[in-house]
């Protein structure tokens, strides 16, 4: 089953569709009143978004929309093997990926807020169109703290083993143009496979654009670990790759080669590994590892653990970020061209 509505855009050979939300009609009265703008309560608006999304895109047993934390709309994907994933429309942020056993792979920080006052802290936030600090806009860009629109859902690439997916879209608007005065069209698709979580991020410089656009991007994946301070928690697969150590000096960005596994527990780890191999393995301390596979488009890998710069209570020990990124060189897109990046996450036994 594939659920779509009115055609919104085409990214290369892929098509994205957008639901048209109904606009409440004005109710007239016979009494003259001062003009005023009626803004729906957030809870009522969220409820309506959920209702409309379910009407257009829900697939029984595979894709459903609900009000999540803070009443924010969330899409829940369920695989027939019992695996689940959750994606909030705010920031198109994946906040959960559970194995059929019920074990959670991702980590959401306890200081995360659910009122849209700031991006969701944890899961897989999207960094776009800037990674890191920027004089133009907030840290890591605006994509993670705006609402995305659901544009399609699917559950039947293989009828014998449905792989539920949901796709979101984001286009330039008055808010984004205040910071980044260009036109763009982006889609973000999350697919729950039997043993993987697949995420695909596409950006198009739309028809009619007069010049190329450039950007940096990343998916900022938080992975739950037993104890980041333990020697059993490490990232493998980056040996020999050149990296910039942002924890030492953010101004002096001379890269140096990685000598071996990346370990944690002695201080802030904030390293941008350049032109990395497709796969990095995060050993989580349970005898298993999470494979972060940069299948397409991504060129770099970021490894981050804040240590006590985050808090003194030890939250930093519960997660490590291994991020798929394109930041060492900006992506440049000519008009009507599409950039596509794909990441596959998989849990493997060591």
Coordinates of C-alpha atoms in Angstrom, one line a residue:
X1 CA 0.0 0.0 0.0
X2 CA 1.3 3.5 -0.9
X3 CA -0.6 6.6 0.3
X4 CA -0.1 9.9 -1.5
X5 CA -2.0 13.0 -2.3
X6 CA -1.6 16.1 -4.6
X7 CA 1.7 16.2 -6.5
X8 CA 4.1 18.6 -4.9
X9 CA 7.5 18.0 -6.5
X10 CA 9.7 15.4 -8.3
X11 CA 13.2 14.8 -7.2
X12 CA 15.0 13.2 -10.1
X13 CA 13.2 9.9 -10.6
X14 CA 11.4 10.0 -7.3
X15 CA 8.0 11.7 -6.7
X16 CA 7.0 13.5 -3.5
X17 CA 3.4 14.4 -2.7
X18 CA 1.8 16.8 -0.2
X19 CA -1.5 16.8 1.6
X20 CA -3.5 19.9 1.6
X21 CA -4.7 20.7 5.1
X22 CA -8.2 22.1 5.4
X23 CA -8.3 25.8 6.5
X24 CA -11.0 26.6 9.1
X25 CA -13.8 28.8 7.7
X26 CA -14.5 32.1 9.3
X27 CA -17.7 32.3 11.2
X28 CA -19.6 35.6 10.7
X29 CA -21.8 37.4 13.2
X30 CA -24.3 40.2 13.1
X31 CA -22.5 42.2 15.7
X32 CA -19.6 44.4 14.7
X33 CA -16.4 43.5 16.5
X34 CA -12.8 44.7 16.3
X35 CA -10.8 42.8 13.8
X36 CA -8.7 40.1 15.4
X37 CA -6.7 37.1 14.3
X38 CA -8.0 33.8 15.7
X39 CA -5.1 31.4 16.3
X40 CA -6.1 27.8 17.0
X41 CA -4.9 26.3 20.3
X42 CA -1.7 24.3 19.7
X43 CA -3.4 21.1 21.1
X44 CA -6.4 21.6 18.7
X45 CA -4.1 22.2 15.7
X46 CA -1.9 19.2 16.5
X47 CA -5.0 17.0 16.9
X48 CA -6.2 18.1 13.5
X49 CA -2.8 17.6 11.8
X50 CA -2.8 14.0 13.2
X51 CA -6.4 13.4 11.9
X52 CA -5.5 14.7 8.5
X53 CA -2.3 12.7 8.3
X54 CA -4.1 9.5 9.3
X55 CA -6.8 10.1 6.7
X56 CA -4.2 10.6 4.0
X57 CA -1.3 8.4 4.9
X58 CA -2.0 5.8 7.6
X59 CA -1.6 2.2 6.6
X60 CA -3.1 -0.3 9.1
X61 CA -0.5 -2.2 11.0
X62 CA 2.4 -0.3 9.4
X63 CA 2.0 3.5 9.5
X64 CA 0.0 5.6 12.0
X65 CA 0.0 9.1 13.3
X66 CA -0.5 10.1 16.9
X67 CA 0.0 13.0 19.4
X68 CA 3.3 12.3 21.0
X69 CA 5.2 14.1 23.8
X70 CA 4.0 17.6 24.3
X71 CA 1.1 16.8 22.1
X72 CA 3.3 17.1 19.0
X73 CA 2.4 15.0 16.0
X74 CA 4.4 11.8 15.6
X75 CA 4.5 9.1 12.9
X76 CA 4.9 5.5 14.2
X77 CA 6.2 2.8 11.9
X78 CA 5.7 -0.9 12.8
X79 CA 7.4 -3.8 11.0
X80 CA 5.7 -7.1 11.1
X81 CA 8.7 -8.6 13.0
X82 CA 7.9 -6.3 15.9
X83 CA 10.4 -3.5 15.2
X84 CA 9.2 0.1 15.6
X85 CA 10.4 3.6 14.8
X86 CA 9.0 7.0 15.6
X87 CA 9.4 10.3 13.7
X88 CA 8.2 13.7 14.9
X89 CA 6.9 16.1 12.3
X90 CA 8.7 18.9 14.2
X91 CA 12.2 18.7 12.7
X92 CA 11.4 15.4 11.0
X93 CA 13.3 14.0 13.9
X94 CA 13.5 10.3 14.4
X95 CA 13.3 9.8 18.2
X96 CA 13.0 6.0 18.5
X97 CA 14.2 2.8 16.8
X98 CA 13.3 -0.3 18.7
X99 CA 14.4 -3.8 17.8
X100 CA 11.8 -6.6 17.8
X101 CA 13.2 -7.5 21.3
X102 CA 12.1 -4.1 22.5
X103 CA 15.6 -2.8 22.9
X104 CA 16.0 0.9 22.0
X105 CA 18.9 1.8 19.8
X106 CA 18.6 5.6 19.8
X107 CA 19.0 8.0 22.8
X108 CA 16.9 11.1 23.6
X109 CA 18.4 13.3 26.3
X110 CA 16.4 13.9 29.5
X111 CA 16.7 17.7 28.9
X112 CA 14.8 17.4 25.6
X113 CA 11.9 19.8 25.4
X114 CA 8.7 19.1 23.4
X115 CA 7.2 22.6 23.0
X116 CA 9.0 23.7 19.8
X117 CA 11.0 26.2 21.7
X118 CA 14.2 24.4 20.6
X119 CA 15.1 21.4 18.5
X120 CA 14.5 17.9 20.0
X121 CA 17.7 16.9 21.8
X122 CA 18.4 13.4 20.7
X123 CA 17.3 10.8 18.3
X124 CA 18.4 11.8 14.7
X125 CA 18.1 15.5 14.2
X126 CA 18.7 16.9 10.7
X127 CA 21.5 19.5 10.4
X128 CA 20.7 21.7 7.3
X129 CA 21.6 24.0 5.6
X130 CA 24.6 24.5 7.9
X131 CA 26.5 22.2 10.2
X132 CA 27.9 23.7 13.4
X133 CA 27.9 27.4 14.3
X134 CA 27.1 29.9 11.5
X135 CA 26.9 33.7 11.4
X136 CA 23.8 33.4 9.2
X137 CA 21.6 31.3 11.4
X138 CA 21.3 29.1 14.5
X139 CA 23.7 26.2 15.3
X140 CA 23.2 23.4 12.8
X141 CA 20.7 25.3 10.6
X142 CA 16.9 25.6 10.7
X143 CA 15.8 22.2 9.5
X144 CA 15.6 20.6 12.9
X145 CA 13.4 23.3 14.5
X146 CA 10.7 23.8 11.9
X147 CA 7.6 21.7 11.1
X148 CA 8.0 19.3 8.1
X149 CA 5.0 18.2 6.0
X150 CA 4.1 14.5 5.5
X151 CA 4.1 13.9 1.7
X152 CA 3.9 10.1 1.3
X153 CA 3.9 6.7 3.1
X154 CA 4.4 3.2 1.9
X155 CA 4.5 -0.4 3.2
X156 CA 4.8 -2.6 0.2
X157 CA 8.2 -2.5 -1.6
X158 CA 8.1 -6.3 -1.0
X159 CA 4.5 -7.6 -0.3
X160 CA 5.8 -10.6 1.6
X161 CA 7.9 -8.4 3.9
X162 CA 6.4 -4.9 4.1
X163 CA 8.8 -2.2 4.9
X164 CA 6.9 0.8 6.3
X165 CA 8.2 4.2 5.4
X166 CA 7.1 7.8 5.6
X167 CA 8.4 10.8 3.7
X168 CA 8.4 14.4 4.7
X169 CA 9.1 17.6 2.8
X170 CA 10.4 21.1 3.5
X171 CA 10.4 24.1 1.2
X172 CA 11.8 27.6 1.5
X173 CA 9.4 30.1 3.1
X174 CA 9.6 33.5 4.7
X175 CA 11.2 32.2 7.9
X176 CA 14.0 30.3 6.1
X177 CA 14.6 33.1 3.7
X178 CA 15.3 35.5 6.6
X179 CA 18.4 33.4 7.2
X180 CA 19.1 31.7 3.9
X181 CA 17.7 33.7 1.0
X182 CA 17.5 30.9 -1.6
X183 CA 14.8 28.6 -2.9
X184 CA 15.1 24.9 -2.1
X185 CA 13.1 21.7 -1.9
X186 CA 14.0 18.9 0.6
X187 CA 12.6 15.5 1.3
X188 CA 13.4 13.1 4.2
X189 CA 12.3 9.5 4.1
X190 CA 12.5 7.0 7.0
X191 CA 12.1 3.3 6.2
X192 CA 11.9 0.6 8.8
X193 CA 13.4 -2.5 7.3
X194 CA 13.6 -6.0 8.8
X195 CA 17.0 -5.4 10.3
X196 CA 17.9 -1.8 9.4
X197 CA 16.7 1.7 9.7
X198 CA 17.2 3.5 6.4
X199 CA 17.1 7.3 6.1
X200 CA 17.3 9.2 2.9
X201 CA 17.8 13.0 2.6
X202 CA 17.3 14.8 -0.7
X203 CA 17.8 18.5 -1.6
X204 CA 16.9 20.1 -4.9
X205 CA 17.7 23.5 -6.3
X206 CA 14.3 24.1 -7.8
X207 CA 13.3 25.0 -11.4
X208 CA 13.5 28.7 -12.1
X209 CA 16.5 29.2 -9.8
X210 CA 19.0 31.7 -11.2
X211 CA 22.1 30.4 -9.5
X212 CA 23.6 27.4 -7.7
X213 CA 23.1 26.9 -4.0
X214 CA 25.6 25.5 -1.5
X215 CA 25.1 24.0 1.9
X216 CA 26.5 21.6 4.5
X217 CA 24.4 18.9 6.1
X218 CA 24.4 15.9 8.6
X219 CA 22.1 13.5 10.4
X220 CA 23.1 13.9 14.1
X221 CA 22.5 10.3 15.3
X222 CA 22.5 9.7 19.0
X223 CA 23.1 6.1 19.9
X224 CA 22.4 4.6 23.4
X225 CA 25.4 3.0 25.0
X226 CA 26.0 1.2 28.3
X227 CA 28.8 3.5 29.5
X228 CA 30.7 5.8 27.3
X229 CA 33.5 6.0 29.8
X230 CA 34.1 2.2 29.5
X231 CA 36.9 1.0 27.3
X232 CA 34.4 -1.4 25.7
X233 CA 32.6 1.6 24.2
X234 CA 34.4 2.7 21.1
X235 CA 34.1 3.7 17.4
X236 CA 36.0 1.5 14.9
X237 CA 36.5 2.0 11.2
X238 CA 38.1 5.4 11.1
X239 CA 41.8 4.5 11.6
X240 CA 44.0 6.4 9.2
X241 CA 41.3 8.9 8.3
X242 CA 42.2 12.6 8.6
X243 CA 40.1 14.5 11.2
X244 CA 39.7 17.9 12.6
X245 CA 39.6 18.0 16.4
X246 CA 37.2 20.7 17.3
X247 CA 37.6 20.1 21.0
X248 CA 41.2 21.4 20.8
X249 CA 40.8 24.5 18.7
X250 CA 37.8 25.4 16.6
X251 CA 39.9 28.1 14.8
X252 CA 42.8 25.9 13.8
X253 CA 41.3 23.3 11.6
X254 CA 44.4 21.5 10.4
X255 CA 43.4 17.8 10.1
X256 CA 45.5 15.0 11.5
X257 CA 45.4 11.2 10.9
X258 CA 43.4 9.0 13.3
X259 CA 45.7 6.5 15.1
X260 CA 43.1 3.9 15.9
X261 CA 39.7 3.4 17.6
X262 CA 38.0 6.4 19.1
X263 CA 37.3 6.0 22.8
X264 CA 35.6 8.2 25.4
X265 CA 35.7 9.1 29.1
X266 CA 38.7 11.4 29.3
X267 CA 37.1 14.6 28.0
X268 CA 35.1 16.2 25.2
X269 CA 35.2 14.3 21.9
X270 CA 34.2 16.4 18.9
X271 CA 35.9 15.2 15.7
X272 CA 35.1 15.6 12.0
X273 CA 36.6 12.7 10.0
X274 CA 37.0 13.6 6.4
X275 CA 36.4 11.4 3.3
X276 CA 35.6 8.3 5.4
X277 CA 34.8 4.8 4.4
X278 CA 31.1 3.9 4.1
X279 CA 30.9 2.1 7.5
X280 CA 31.8 3.0 11.1
X281 CA 31.0 0.7 14.0
X282 CA 30.0 2.0 17.4
X283 CA 30.6 -0.7 20.0
X284 CA 27.9 0.0 22.6
X285 CA 29.2 -2.2 25.5
X286 CA 26.7 -5.0 25.3
X287 CA 28.6 -7.3 23.0
X288 CA 26.9 -5.6 20.0
X289 CA 27.6 -2.7 17.7
X290 CA 25.6 -0.2 15.7
X291 CA 26.8 0.0 12.1
X292 CA 26.5 3.5 10.7
X293 CA 26.7 3.0 6.9
X294 CA 27.0 6.1 4.7
X295 CA 25.5 4.4 1.7
X296 CA 25.3 7.4 -0.6
X297 CA 26.1 11.1 -0.7
X298 CA 27.7 11.6 2.7
X299 CA 31.5 12.2 2.6
X300 CA 32.4 12.6 6.3
X301 CA 31.7 11.1 9.7
X302 CA 31.4 13.2 12.9
X303 CA 32.0 11.5 16.3
X304 CA 30.8 13.5 19.3
X305 CA 30.4 12.9 23.0
X306 CA 30.2 16.0 25.3
X307 CA 31.6 14.4 28.5
X308 CA 31.0 16.8 31.4
X309 CA 30.5 19.8 29.2
X310 CA 26.9 18.6 29.0
X311 CA 26.2 18.0 32.7
X312 CA 27.8 16.6 35.8
X313 CA 25.1 14.0 36.4
X314 CA 26.5 11.5 33.9
X315 CA 24.0 11.8 31.0
X316 CA 27.0 12.0 28.7
X317 CA 27.9 8.4 29.6
X318 CA 24.6 7.1 28.1
X319 CA 25.1 8.0 24.4
X320 CA 27.6 8.6 21.6
X321 CA 26.9 10.4 18.4
X322 CA 28.1 9.0 15.1
X323 CA 26.9 11.3 12.4
X324 CA 26.7 11.0 8.6
X325 CA 27.8 14.3 7.2
X326 CA 28.8 16.4 4.2
X327 CA 30.8 19.3 5.8
X328 CA 34.4 19.2 4.8
X329 CA 33.4 20.4 1.4
X330 CA 30.2 22.3 0.8
X331 CA 27.6 20.6 -1.5
X332 CA 27.0 22.8 -4.5
X333 CA 23.8 22.3 -6.6
X334 CA 23.1 23.9 -9.9
X335 CA 19.5 24.8 -10.8
X336 CA 17.2 21.7 -11.1
X337 CA 19.9 19.4 -9.8
X338 CA 19.3 17.0 -6.9
X339 CA 21.6 15.9 -4.1
X340 CA 20.8 12.6 -2.4
X341 CA 22.3 11.1 0.7
X342 CA 21.4 7.8 2.4
X343 CA 22.3 6.3 5.8
X344 CA 21.6 2.7 6.9
X345 CA 21.7 1.8 10.6
X346 CA 22.0 -1.8 11.7
X347 CA 22.7 -3.6 15.0
X348 CA 25.2 -6.4 14.7
X349 CA 26.5 -9.0 17.2
X350 CA 30.2 -8.9 17.7

